[in-house]
Short mmCIF file of C-alpha atoms in Angstrom, two decimals:
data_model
loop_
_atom_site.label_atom_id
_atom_site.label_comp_id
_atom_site.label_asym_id
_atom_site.label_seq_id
_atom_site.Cartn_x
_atom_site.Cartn_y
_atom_site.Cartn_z
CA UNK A 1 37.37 -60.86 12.22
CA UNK A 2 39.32 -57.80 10.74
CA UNK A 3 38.97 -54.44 12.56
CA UNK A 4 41.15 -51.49 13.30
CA UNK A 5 42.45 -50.34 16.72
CA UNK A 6 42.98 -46.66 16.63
CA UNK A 7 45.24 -45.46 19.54
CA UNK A 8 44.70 -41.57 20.66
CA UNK A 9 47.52 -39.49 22.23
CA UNK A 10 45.99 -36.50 24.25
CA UNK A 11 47.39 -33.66 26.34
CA UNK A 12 45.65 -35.84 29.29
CA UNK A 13 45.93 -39.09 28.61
CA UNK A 14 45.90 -42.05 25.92
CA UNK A 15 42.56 -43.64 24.88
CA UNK A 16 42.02 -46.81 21.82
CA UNK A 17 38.97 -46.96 20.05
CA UNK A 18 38.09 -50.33 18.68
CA UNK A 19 35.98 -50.91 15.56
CA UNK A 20 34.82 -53.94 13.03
CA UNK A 21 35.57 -53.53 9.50
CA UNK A 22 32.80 -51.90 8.72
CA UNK A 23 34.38 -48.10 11.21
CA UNK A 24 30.93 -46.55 11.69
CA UNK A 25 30.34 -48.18 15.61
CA UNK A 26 33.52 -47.75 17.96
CA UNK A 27 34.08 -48.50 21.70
CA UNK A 28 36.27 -46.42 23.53
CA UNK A 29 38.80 -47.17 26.60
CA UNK A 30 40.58 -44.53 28.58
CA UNK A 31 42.18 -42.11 29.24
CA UNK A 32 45.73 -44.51 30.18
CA UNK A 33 47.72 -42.30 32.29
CA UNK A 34 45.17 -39.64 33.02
CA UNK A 35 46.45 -36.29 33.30
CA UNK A 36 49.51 -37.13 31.67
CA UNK A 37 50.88 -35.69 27.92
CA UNK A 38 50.51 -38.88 25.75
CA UNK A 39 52.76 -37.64 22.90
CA UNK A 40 52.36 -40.89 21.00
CA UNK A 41 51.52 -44.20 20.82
CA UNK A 42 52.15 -46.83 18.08
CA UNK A 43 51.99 -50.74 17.73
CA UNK A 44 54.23 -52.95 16.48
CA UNK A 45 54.23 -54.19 12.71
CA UNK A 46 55.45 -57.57 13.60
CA UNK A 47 53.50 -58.27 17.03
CA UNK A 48 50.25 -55.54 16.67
CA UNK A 49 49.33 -56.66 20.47
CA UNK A 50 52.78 -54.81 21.94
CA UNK A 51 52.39 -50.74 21.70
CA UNK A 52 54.63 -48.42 22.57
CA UNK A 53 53.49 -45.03 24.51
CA UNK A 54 55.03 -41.33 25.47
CA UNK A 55 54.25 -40.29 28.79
CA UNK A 56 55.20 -36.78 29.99
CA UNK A 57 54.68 -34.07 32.36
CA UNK A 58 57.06 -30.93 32.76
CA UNK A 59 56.21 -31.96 36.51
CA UNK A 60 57.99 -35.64 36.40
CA UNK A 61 59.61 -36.16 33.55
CA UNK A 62 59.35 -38.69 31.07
CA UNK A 63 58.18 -42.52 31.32
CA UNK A 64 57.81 -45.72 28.49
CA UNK A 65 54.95 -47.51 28.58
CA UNK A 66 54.79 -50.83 26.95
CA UNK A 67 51.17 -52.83 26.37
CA UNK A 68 51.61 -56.28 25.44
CA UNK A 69 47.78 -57.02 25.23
CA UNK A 70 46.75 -54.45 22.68
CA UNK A 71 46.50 -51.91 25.10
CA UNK A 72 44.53 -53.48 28.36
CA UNK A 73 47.51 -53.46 30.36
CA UNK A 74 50.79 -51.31 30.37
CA UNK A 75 53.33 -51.41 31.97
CA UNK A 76 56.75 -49.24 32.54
CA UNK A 77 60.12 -50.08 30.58
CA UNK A 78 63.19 -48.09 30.16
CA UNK A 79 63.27 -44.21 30.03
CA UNK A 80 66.81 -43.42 30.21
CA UNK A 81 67.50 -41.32 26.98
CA UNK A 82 71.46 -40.14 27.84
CA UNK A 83 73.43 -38.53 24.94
CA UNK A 84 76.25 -40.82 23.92
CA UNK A 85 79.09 -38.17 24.03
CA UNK A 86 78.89 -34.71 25.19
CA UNK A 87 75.55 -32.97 23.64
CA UNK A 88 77.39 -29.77 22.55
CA UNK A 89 75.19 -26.75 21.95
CA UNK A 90 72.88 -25.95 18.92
CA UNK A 91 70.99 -22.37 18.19
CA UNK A 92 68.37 -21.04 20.88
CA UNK A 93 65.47 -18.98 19.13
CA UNK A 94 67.78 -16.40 19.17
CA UNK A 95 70.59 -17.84 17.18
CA UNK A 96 72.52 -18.06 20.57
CA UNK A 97 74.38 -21.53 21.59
CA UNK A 98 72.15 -23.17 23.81
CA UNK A 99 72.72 -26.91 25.18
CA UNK A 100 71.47 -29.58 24.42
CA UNK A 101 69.00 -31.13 26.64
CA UNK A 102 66.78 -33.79 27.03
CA UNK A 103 63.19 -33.18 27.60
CA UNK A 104 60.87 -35.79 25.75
CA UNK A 105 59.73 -38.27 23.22
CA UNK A 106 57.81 -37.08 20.42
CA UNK A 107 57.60 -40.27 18.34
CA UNK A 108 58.39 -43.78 18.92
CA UNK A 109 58.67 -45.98 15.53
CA UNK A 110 58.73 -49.49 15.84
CA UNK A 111 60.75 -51.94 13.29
CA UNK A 112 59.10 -53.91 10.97
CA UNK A 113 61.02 -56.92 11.46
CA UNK A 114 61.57 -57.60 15.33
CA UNK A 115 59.31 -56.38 17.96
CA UNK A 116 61.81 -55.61 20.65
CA UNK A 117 63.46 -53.10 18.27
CA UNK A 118 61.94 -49.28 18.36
CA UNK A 119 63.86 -46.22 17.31
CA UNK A 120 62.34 -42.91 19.36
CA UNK A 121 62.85 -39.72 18.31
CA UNK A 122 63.38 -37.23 21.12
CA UNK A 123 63.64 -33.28 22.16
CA UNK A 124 66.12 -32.04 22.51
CA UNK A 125 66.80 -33.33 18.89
CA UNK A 126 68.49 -37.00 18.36
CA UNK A 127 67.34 -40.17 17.48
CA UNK A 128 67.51 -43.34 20.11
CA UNK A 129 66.72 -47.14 19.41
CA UNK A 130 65.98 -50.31 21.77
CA UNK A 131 66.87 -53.52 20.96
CA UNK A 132 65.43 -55.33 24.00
CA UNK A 133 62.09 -54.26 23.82
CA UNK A 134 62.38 -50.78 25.90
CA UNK A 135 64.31 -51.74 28.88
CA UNK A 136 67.49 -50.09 27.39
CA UNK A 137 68.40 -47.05 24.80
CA UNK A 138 71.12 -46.02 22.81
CA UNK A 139 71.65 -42.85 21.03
CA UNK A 140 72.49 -43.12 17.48
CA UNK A 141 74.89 -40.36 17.60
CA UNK A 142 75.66 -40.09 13.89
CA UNK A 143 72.97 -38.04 13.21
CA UNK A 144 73.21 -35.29 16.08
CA UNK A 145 77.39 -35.66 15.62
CA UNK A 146 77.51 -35.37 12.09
CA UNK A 147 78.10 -31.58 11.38
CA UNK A 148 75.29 -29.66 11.16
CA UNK A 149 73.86 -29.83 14.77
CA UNK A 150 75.10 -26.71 16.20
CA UNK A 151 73.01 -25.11 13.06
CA UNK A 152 69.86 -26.42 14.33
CA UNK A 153 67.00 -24.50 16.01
CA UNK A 154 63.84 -25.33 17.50
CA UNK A 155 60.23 -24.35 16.69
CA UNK A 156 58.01 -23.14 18.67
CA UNK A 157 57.37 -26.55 20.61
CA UNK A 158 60.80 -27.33 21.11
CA UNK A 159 64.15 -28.73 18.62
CA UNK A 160 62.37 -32.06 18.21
CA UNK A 161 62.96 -35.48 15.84
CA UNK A 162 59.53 -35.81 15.50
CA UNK A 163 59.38 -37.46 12.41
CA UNK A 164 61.18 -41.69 11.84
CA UNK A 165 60.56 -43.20 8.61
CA UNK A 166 61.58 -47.00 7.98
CA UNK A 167 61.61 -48.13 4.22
CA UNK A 168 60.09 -51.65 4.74
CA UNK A 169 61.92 -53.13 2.11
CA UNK A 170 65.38 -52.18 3.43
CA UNK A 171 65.83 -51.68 7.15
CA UNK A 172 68.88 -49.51 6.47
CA UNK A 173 67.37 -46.97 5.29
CA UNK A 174 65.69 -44.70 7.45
CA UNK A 175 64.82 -40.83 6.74
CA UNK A 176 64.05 -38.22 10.28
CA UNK A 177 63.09 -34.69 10.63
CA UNK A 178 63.57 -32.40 13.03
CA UNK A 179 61.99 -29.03 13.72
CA UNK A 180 63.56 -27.12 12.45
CA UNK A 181 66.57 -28.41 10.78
CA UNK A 182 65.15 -30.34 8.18
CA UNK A 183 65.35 -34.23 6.76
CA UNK A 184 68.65 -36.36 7.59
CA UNK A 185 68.49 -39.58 6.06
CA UNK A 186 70.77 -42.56 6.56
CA UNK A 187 72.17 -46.00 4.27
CA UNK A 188 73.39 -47.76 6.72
CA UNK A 189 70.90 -48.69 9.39
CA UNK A 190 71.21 -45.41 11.57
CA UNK A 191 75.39 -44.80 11.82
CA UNK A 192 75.38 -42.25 9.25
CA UNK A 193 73.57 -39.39 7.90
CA UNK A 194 73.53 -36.70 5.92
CA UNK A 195 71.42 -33.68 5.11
CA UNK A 196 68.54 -34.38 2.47
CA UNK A 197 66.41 -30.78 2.19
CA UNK A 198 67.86 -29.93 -1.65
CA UNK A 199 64.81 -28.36 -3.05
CA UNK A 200 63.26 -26.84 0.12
CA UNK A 201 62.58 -23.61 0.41
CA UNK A 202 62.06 -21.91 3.38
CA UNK A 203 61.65 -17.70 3.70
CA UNK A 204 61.70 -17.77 7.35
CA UNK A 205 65.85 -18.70 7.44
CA UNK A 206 68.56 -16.36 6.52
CA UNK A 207 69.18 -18.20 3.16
CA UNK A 208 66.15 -19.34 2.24
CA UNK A 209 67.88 -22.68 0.29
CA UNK A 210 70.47 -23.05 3.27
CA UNK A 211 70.92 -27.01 3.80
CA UNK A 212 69.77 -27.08 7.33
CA UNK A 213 67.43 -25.35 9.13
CA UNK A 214 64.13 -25.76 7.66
CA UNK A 215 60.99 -26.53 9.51
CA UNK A 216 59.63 -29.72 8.24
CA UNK A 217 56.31 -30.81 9.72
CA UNK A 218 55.63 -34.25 9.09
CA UNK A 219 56.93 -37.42 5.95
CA UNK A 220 55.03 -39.91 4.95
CA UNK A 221 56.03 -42.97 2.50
CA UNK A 222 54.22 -45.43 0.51
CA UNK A 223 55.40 -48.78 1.57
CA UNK A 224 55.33 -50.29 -1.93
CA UNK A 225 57.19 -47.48 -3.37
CA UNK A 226 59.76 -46.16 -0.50
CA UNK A 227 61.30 -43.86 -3.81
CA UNK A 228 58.29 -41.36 -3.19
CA UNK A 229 58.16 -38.84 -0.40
CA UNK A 230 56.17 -36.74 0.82
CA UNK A 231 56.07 -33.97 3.01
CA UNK A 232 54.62 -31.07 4.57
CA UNK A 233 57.04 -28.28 5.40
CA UNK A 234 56.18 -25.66 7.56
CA UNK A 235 54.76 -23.73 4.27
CA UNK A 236 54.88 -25.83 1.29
CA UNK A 237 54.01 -29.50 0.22
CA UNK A 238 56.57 -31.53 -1.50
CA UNK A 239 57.58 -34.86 -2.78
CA UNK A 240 60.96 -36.32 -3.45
CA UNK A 241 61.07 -39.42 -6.42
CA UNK A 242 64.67 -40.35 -5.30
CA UNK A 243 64.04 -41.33 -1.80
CA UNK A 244 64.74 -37.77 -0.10
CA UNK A 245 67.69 -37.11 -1.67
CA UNK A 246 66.03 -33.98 -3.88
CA UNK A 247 62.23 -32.21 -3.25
CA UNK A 248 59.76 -30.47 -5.81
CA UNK A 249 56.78 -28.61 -4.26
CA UNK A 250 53.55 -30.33 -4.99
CA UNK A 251 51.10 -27.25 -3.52
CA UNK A 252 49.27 -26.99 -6.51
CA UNK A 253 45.76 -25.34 -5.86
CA UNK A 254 45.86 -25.71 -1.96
CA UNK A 255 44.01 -23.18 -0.15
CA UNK A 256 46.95 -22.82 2.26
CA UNK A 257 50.42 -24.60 2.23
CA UNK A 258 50.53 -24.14 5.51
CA UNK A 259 49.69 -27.33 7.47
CA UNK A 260 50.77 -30.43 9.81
CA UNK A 261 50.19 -33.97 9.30
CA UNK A 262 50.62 -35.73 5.71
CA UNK A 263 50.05 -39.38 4.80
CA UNK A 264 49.48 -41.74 1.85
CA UNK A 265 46.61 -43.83 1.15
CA UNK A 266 47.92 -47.73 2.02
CA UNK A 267 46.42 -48.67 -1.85
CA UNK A 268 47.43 -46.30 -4.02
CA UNK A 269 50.72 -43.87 -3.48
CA UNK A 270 49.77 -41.26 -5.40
CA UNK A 271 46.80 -40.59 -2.92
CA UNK A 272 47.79 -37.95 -0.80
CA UNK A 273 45.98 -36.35 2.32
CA UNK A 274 46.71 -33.14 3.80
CA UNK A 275 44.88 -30.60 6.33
CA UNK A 276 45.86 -27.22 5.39
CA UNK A 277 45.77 -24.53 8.09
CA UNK A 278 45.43 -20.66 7.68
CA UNK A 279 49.15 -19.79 8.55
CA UNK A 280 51.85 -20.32 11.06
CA UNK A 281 50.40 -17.35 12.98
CA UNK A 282 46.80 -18.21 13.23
CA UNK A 283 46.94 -22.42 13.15
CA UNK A 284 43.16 -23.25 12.50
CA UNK A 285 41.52 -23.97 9.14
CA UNK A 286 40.85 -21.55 6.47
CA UNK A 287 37.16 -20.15 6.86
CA UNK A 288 36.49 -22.08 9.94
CA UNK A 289 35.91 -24.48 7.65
CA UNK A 290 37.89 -28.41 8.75
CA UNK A 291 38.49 -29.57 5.18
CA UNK A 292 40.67 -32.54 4.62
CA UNK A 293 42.48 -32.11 0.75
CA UNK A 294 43.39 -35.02 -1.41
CA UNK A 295 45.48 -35.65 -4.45
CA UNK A 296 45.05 -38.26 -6.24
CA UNK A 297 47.99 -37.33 -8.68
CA UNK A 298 50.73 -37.26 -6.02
CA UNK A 299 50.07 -33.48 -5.40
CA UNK A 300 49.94 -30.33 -7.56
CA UNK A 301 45.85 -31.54 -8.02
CA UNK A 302 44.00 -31.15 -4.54
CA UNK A 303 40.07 -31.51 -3.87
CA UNK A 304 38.41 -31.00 -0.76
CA UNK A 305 36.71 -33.50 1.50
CA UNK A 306 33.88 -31.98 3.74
CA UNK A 307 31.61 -34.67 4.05
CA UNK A 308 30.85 -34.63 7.52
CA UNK A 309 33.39 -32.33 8.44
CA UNK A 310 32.14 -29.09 10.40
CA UNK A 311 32.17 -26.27 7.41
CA UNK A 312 31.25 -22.87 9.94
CA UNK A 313 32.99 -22.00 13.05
CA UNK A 314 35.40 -24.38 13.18
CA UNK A 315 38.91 -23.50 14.10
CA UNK A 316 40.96 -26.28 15.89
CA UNK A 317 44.53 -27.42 14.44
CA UNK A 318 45.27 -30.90 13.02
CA UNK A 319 49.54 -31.89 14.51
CA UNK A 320 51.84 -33.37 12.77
CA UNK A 321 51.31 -37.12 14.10
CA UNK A 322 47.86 -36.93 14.15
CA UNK A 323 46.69 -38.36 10.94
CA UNK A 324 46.80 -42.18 10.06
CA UNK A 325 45.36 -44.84 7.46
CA UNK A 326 44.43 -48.00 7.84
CA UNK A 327 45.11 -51.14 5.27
CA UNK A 328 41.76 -52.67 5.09
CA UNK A 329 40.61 -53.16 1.39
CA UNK A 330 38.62 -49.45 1.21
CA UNK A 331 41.39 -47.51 2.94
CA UNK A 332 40.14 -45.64 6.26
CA UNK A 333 41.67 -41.87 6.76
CA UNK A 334 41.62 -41.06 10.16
CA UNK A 335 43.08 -37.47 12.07
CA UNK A 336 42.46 -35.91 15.39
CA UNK A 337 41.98 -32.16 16.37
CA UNK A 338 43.45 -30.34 19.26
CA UNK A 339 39.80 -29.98 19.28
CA UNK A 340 39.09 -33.02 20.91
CA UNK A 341 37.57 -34.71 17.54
CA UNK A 342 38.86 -37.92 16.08
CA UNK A 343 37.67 -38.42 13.11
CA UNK A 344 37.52 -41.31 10.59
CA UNK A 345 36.78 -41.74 6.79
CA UNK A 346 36.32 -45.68 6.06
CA UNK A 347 36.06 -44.33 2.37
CA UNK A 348 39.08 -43.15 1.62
CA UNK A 349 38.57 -39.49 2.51
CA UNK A 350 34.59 -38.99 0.55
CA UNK A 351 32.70 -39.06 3.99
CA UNK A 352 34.02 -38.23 7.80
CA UNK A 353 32.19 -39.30 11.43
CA UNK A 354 33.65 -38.69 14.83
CA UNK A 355 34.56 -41.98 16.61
CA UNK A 356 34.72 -39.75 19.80
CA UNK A 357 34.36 -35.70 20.17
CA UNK A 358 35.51 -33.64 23.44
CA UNK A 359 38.45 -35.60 24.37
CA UNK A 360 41.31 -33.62 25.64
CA UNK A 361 43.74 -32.15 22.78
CA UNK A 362 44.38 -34.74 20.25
CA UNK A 363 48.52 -35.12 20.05
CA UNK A 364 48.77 -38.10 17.69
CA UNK A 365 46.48 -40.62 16.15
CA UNK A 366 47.75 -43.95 14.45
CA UNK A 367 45.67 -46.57 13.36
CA UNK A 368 46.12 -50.71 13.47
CA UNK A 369 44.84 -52.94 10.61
CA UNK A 370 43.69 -56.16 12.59
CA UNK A 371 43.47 -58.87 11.23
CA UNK B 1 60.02 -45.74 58.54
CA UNK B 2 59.95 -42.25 57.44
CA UNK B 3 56.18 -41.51 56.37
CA UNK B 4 55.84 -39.69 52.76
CA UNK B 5 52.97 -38.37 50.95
CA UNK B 6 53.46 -38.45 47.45
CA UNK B 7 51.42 -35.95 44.60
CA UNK B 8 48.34 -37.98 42.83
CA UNK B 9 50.22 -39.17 39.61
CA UNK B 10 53.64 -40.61 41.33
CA UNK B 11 50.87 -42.44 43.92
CA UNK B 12 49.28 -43.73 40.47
CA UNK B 13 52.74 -44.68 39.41
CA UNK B 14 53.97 -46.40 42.25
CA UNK B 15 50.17 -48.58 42.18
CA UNK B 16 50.11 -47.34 46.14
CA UNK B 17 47.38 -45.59 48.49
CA UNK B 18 47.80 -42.89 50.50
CA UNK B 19 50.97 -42.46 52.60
CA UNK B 20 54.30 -44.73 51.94
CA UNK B 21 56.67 -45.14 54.58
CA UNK B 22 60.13 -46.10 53.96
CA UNK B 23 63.22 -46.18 55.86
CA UNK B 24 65.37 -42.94 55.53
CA UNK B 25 66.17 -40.25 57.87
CA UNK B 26 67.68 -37.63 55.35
CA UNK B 27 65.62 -36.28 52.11
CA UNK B 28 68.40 -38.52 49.69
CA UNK B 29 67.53 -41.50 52.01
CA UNK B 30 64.04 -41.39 51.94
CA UNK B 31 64.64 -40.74 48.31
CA UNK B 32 67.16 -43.69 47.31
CA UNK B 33 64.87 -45.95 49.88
CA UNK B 34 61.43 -45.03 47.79
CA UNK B 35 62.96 -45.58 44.25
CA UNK B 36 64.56 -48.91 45.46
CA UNK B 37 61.28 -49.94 46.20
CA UNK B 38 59.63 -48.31 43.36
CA UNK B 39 61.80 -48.21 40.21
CA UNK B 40 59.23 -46.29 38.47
CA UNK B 41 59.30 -43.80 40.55
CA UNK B 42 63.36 -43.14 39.34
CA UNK B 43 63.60 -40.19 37.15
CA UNK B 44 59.91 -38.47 38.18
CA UNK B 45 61.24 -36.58 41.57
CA UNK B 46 65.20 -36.71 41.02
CA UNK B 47 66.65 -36.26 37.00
CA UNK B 48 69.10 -39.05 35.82
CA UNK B 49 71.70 -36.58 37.51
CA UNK B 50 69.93 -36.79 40.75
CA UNK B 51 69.36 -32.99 40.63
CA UNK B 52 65.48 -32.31 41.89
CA UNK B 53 62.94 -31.84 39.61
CA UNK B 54 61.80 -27.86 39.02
CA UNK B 55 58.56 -28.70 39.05
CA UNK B 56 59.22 -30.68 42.28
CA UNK B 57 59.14 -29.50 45.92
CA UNK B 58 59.48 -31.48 49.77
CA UNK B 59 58.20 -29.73 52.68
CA UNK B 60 57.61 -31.37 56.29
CA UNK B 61 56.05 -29.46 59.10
CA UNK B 62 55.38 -26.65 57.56
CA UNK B 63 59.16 -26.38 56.75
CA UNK B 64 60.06 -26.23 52.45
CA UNK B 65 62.88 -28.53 52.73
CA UNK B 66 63.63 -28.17 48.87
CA UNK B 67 66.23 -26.28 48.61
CA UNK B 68 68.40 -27.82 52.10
CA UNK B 69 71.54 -30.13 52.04
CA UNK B 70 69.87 -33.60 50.89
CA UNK B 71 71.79 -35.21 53.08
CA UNK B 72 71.21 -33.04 56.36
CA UNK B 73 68.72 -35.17 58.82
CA UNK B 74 65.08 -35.01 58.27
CA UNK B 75 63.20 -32.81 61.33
CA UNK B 76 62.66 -34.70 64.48
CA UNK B 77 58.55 -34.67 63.93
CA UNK B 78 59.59 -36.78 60.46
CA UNK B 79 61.89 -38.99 62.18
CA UNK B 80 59.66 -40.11 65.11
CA UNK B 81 56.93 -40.21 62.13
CA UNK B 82 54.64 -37.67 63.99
CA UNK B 83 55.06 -35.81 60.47
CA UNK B 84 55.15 -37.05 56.92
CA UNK B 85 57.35 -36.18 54.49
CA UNK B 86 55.50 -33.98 51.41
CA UNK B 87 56.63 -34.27 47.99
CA UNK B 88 54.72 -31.97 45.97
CA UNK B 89 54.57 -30.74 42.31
CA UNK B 90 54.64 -27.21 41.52
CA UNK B 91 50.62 -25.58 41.35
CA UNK B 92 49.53 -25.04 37.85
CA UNK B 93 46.67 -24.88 35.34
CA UNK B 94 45.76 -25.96 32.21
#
């Protein structure tokens, strides 16, 4: 019977919701690894039973937990993240040298073509991958070695890849981004990258077009057209048409350009969601009012979507990982709030319901299409 | 066997109740000893240099052994097991 399994990071643990097709009735499990920073969580493509989860504490470190029954059971795998060669130094806040050190996994992206493979993107900034299903990982040092690193900077929660996009159609091409530093996207499967931010614009660096250093939130691709980017930059939405390699901003009438997560409607990729938020120096919604905006013209055209979404006295934040569609035939839209909310549309973004309010702060919300 | 008392999440880690003991008489063998028998626990007290943890303290009879040789033998009260050994992570909110 077709359903979706909707897997919740939190500051305090990890918790899946369960629904049929229909999203209005969920059931609930968790927390998984209560009191612990769940960062993310996300299944694989090719076996949706194994999922992959961040756990963190500044207390212990960092551990990978694997689930091979759809998130029942978990158990611990491989959480050695060494730099391949000597991590160097990139810029502290202050545009000092500052080394580079490990401290966490922001993001863990499984491949669509073998379930032991998983590339994780990690703090400080690099990019990892597994090939034996998590019980070993090896840096993919062409992206932090090739140039620009001792450029990059972190924002405010640390210089992290936070950000791994896999073009289905061609596993060797993978885009990243890193706060802040910007998109790096590779040809060849992960050994080399280069620089891809022509066409941002950011006023918060010295040159405001430099190559590096800009503070890109959160891509999201269309699977049937991996051509078409999108993104939402620190301020400012854009798209690329040529696969990153160039970006036009795609704002439009946006109440704010500030924001977090984006993502693409699985049916139609010139549906676009956003959440925009007030500014970088106040991070909750415009008015108090939690209003989801859609294009359905790839950007530049935005309507709200309130339906069910508190409209007074509402200021939580929406991060960058926590939004996520599903695949069934009337595409679900579904985001969490450091709030506590998760929240899902099974009608493409016209009408919201919580599947669960007052959890702990919501890090990262993806979504599995079951079948 | 050196008794230890290990903080709430490396107990829910290491799937154990209440005290471990473990054989050991300095802090890096009680250490190597409890992550041999509980790989999980590798990386949580000790970083992948084998430097201690910030976060992380070890204290025994109302001694804070943290920041002693590793390798300089436990206190007598921990070695005839009158005393556990106390890993503990830093106090904090939020």
């Amino acid at each position: 019977m077709p359903g979706v399994r909707v897997l919740i990071g939190t500051r305090k643990g990890a918790f899946v919701a369960t629904s049929d097709a229909g999203r209005r009735s969920w059931q609930v499990e968790g927390p998984h690894f209560g009191g612990w920073e769940i960062y993310h969580l996300k299944g694989s493509p090719v076996n949706p039973d194994r999922i992959w989860a961040s756990q963190s504490t500044g207390w212990f470190g960092q551990l990978v937990q694997r689930s091979d029954d759809g998130g029942r059971t978990w158990d611990a795998v491989g959480k050695d993240f060494a730099y391949a060669s000597v991590p160097g130094t990139h810029q502290w806040y202050d545009g000092t040298p500052h080394p580079w050190e490990f401290a966490r996994v922001w993001h863990f992206e499984p491949s669509h073509v073998d379930a032991d493979t998983v590339f994780a993107g990690v703090e400080d900034a690099a990019l990892f991958k597994t090939t034996d299903g998590g019980q070993t990982w090896q840096e993919l040092a062409g992206l932090r070695e090739h140039g620009s690193g001792p450029h990059w900077q972190p924002g405010a929660g640390g210089m992290c890849l936070h950000t791994i996009v896999l073009d289905p159609a061609d596993p060797q091409r993978i885009l990243v981004a890193i706060s802040a530093a910007g998109v790096f996207r590779s040809e060849d499967g992960g050994a080399t990258w280069h620089a891809s931010n022509e066409g941002l614009q950011s006023g918060e660096i010295p040159d405001p077009e430099a190559n590096v250093g800009h503070c890109v939130h959160n891509l999201a691709m269309h699977p049937a057209r991996p051509q078409t980017v999108y993104m939402q930059k620190h301020w400012d939405v854009m798209r690329s048409d040529d696969g990153g390699a160039s970006w036009r901003e795609v704002s439009g009438n946006l109440p704010s350009d500030f924001g977090f997560p984006i993502d693409v409607h699985a049916h139609d990729p010139e549906t676009v969601f956003v959440v925009p938020i007030e500014s970088d120096s106040l991070h909750y919604p415009p008015e108090g009012k939690l209003r989801v905006y859609r294009s359905r013209t790839g950007g530049d055209d935005w309507e709200a979507l309130t339906k069910g979404l508190p409209q007074e006295n509402c200021f939580v934040n929406v991060l960058r990982d926590a939004m996520a569609v599903d695949s069934l035939d009337e595409c679900g839209v579904y985001f969490g709030t450091t709030g506590g909310q998760v929240y899902c549309s099974p009608d493409g973004g016209d009408s919201w319901a919580p599947i669960v309010e007052h959890l702990p702060a919501v890090l990262s919300v993806e979504v599995q299409t079951l079948s | 066997m050196t008794r230890v008392v290990l903080p709430y999440h490396l107990r829910q880690l290491a799937k154990v109740d209440g005290e471990v003991t473990v054989d050991g008489s300095t802090v890096r063998e009680v250490l190597d000893a409890l992550e041999s028998e509980h790989p999980v626990l590798r990386g949580t007290i000790r970083d992948s240099t084998g430097k201690r943890r910030a976060f992380v303290r070890w204290f025994a009879c109302q001694e804070d052994l943290s920041h002693n040789d590793v390798d300089q033998p436990l206190p007598e009260a921990v070695l005839d097991g009158r005393e556990p050994l106390l890993v503990v992570g830093a106090m904090a909110g939020g």
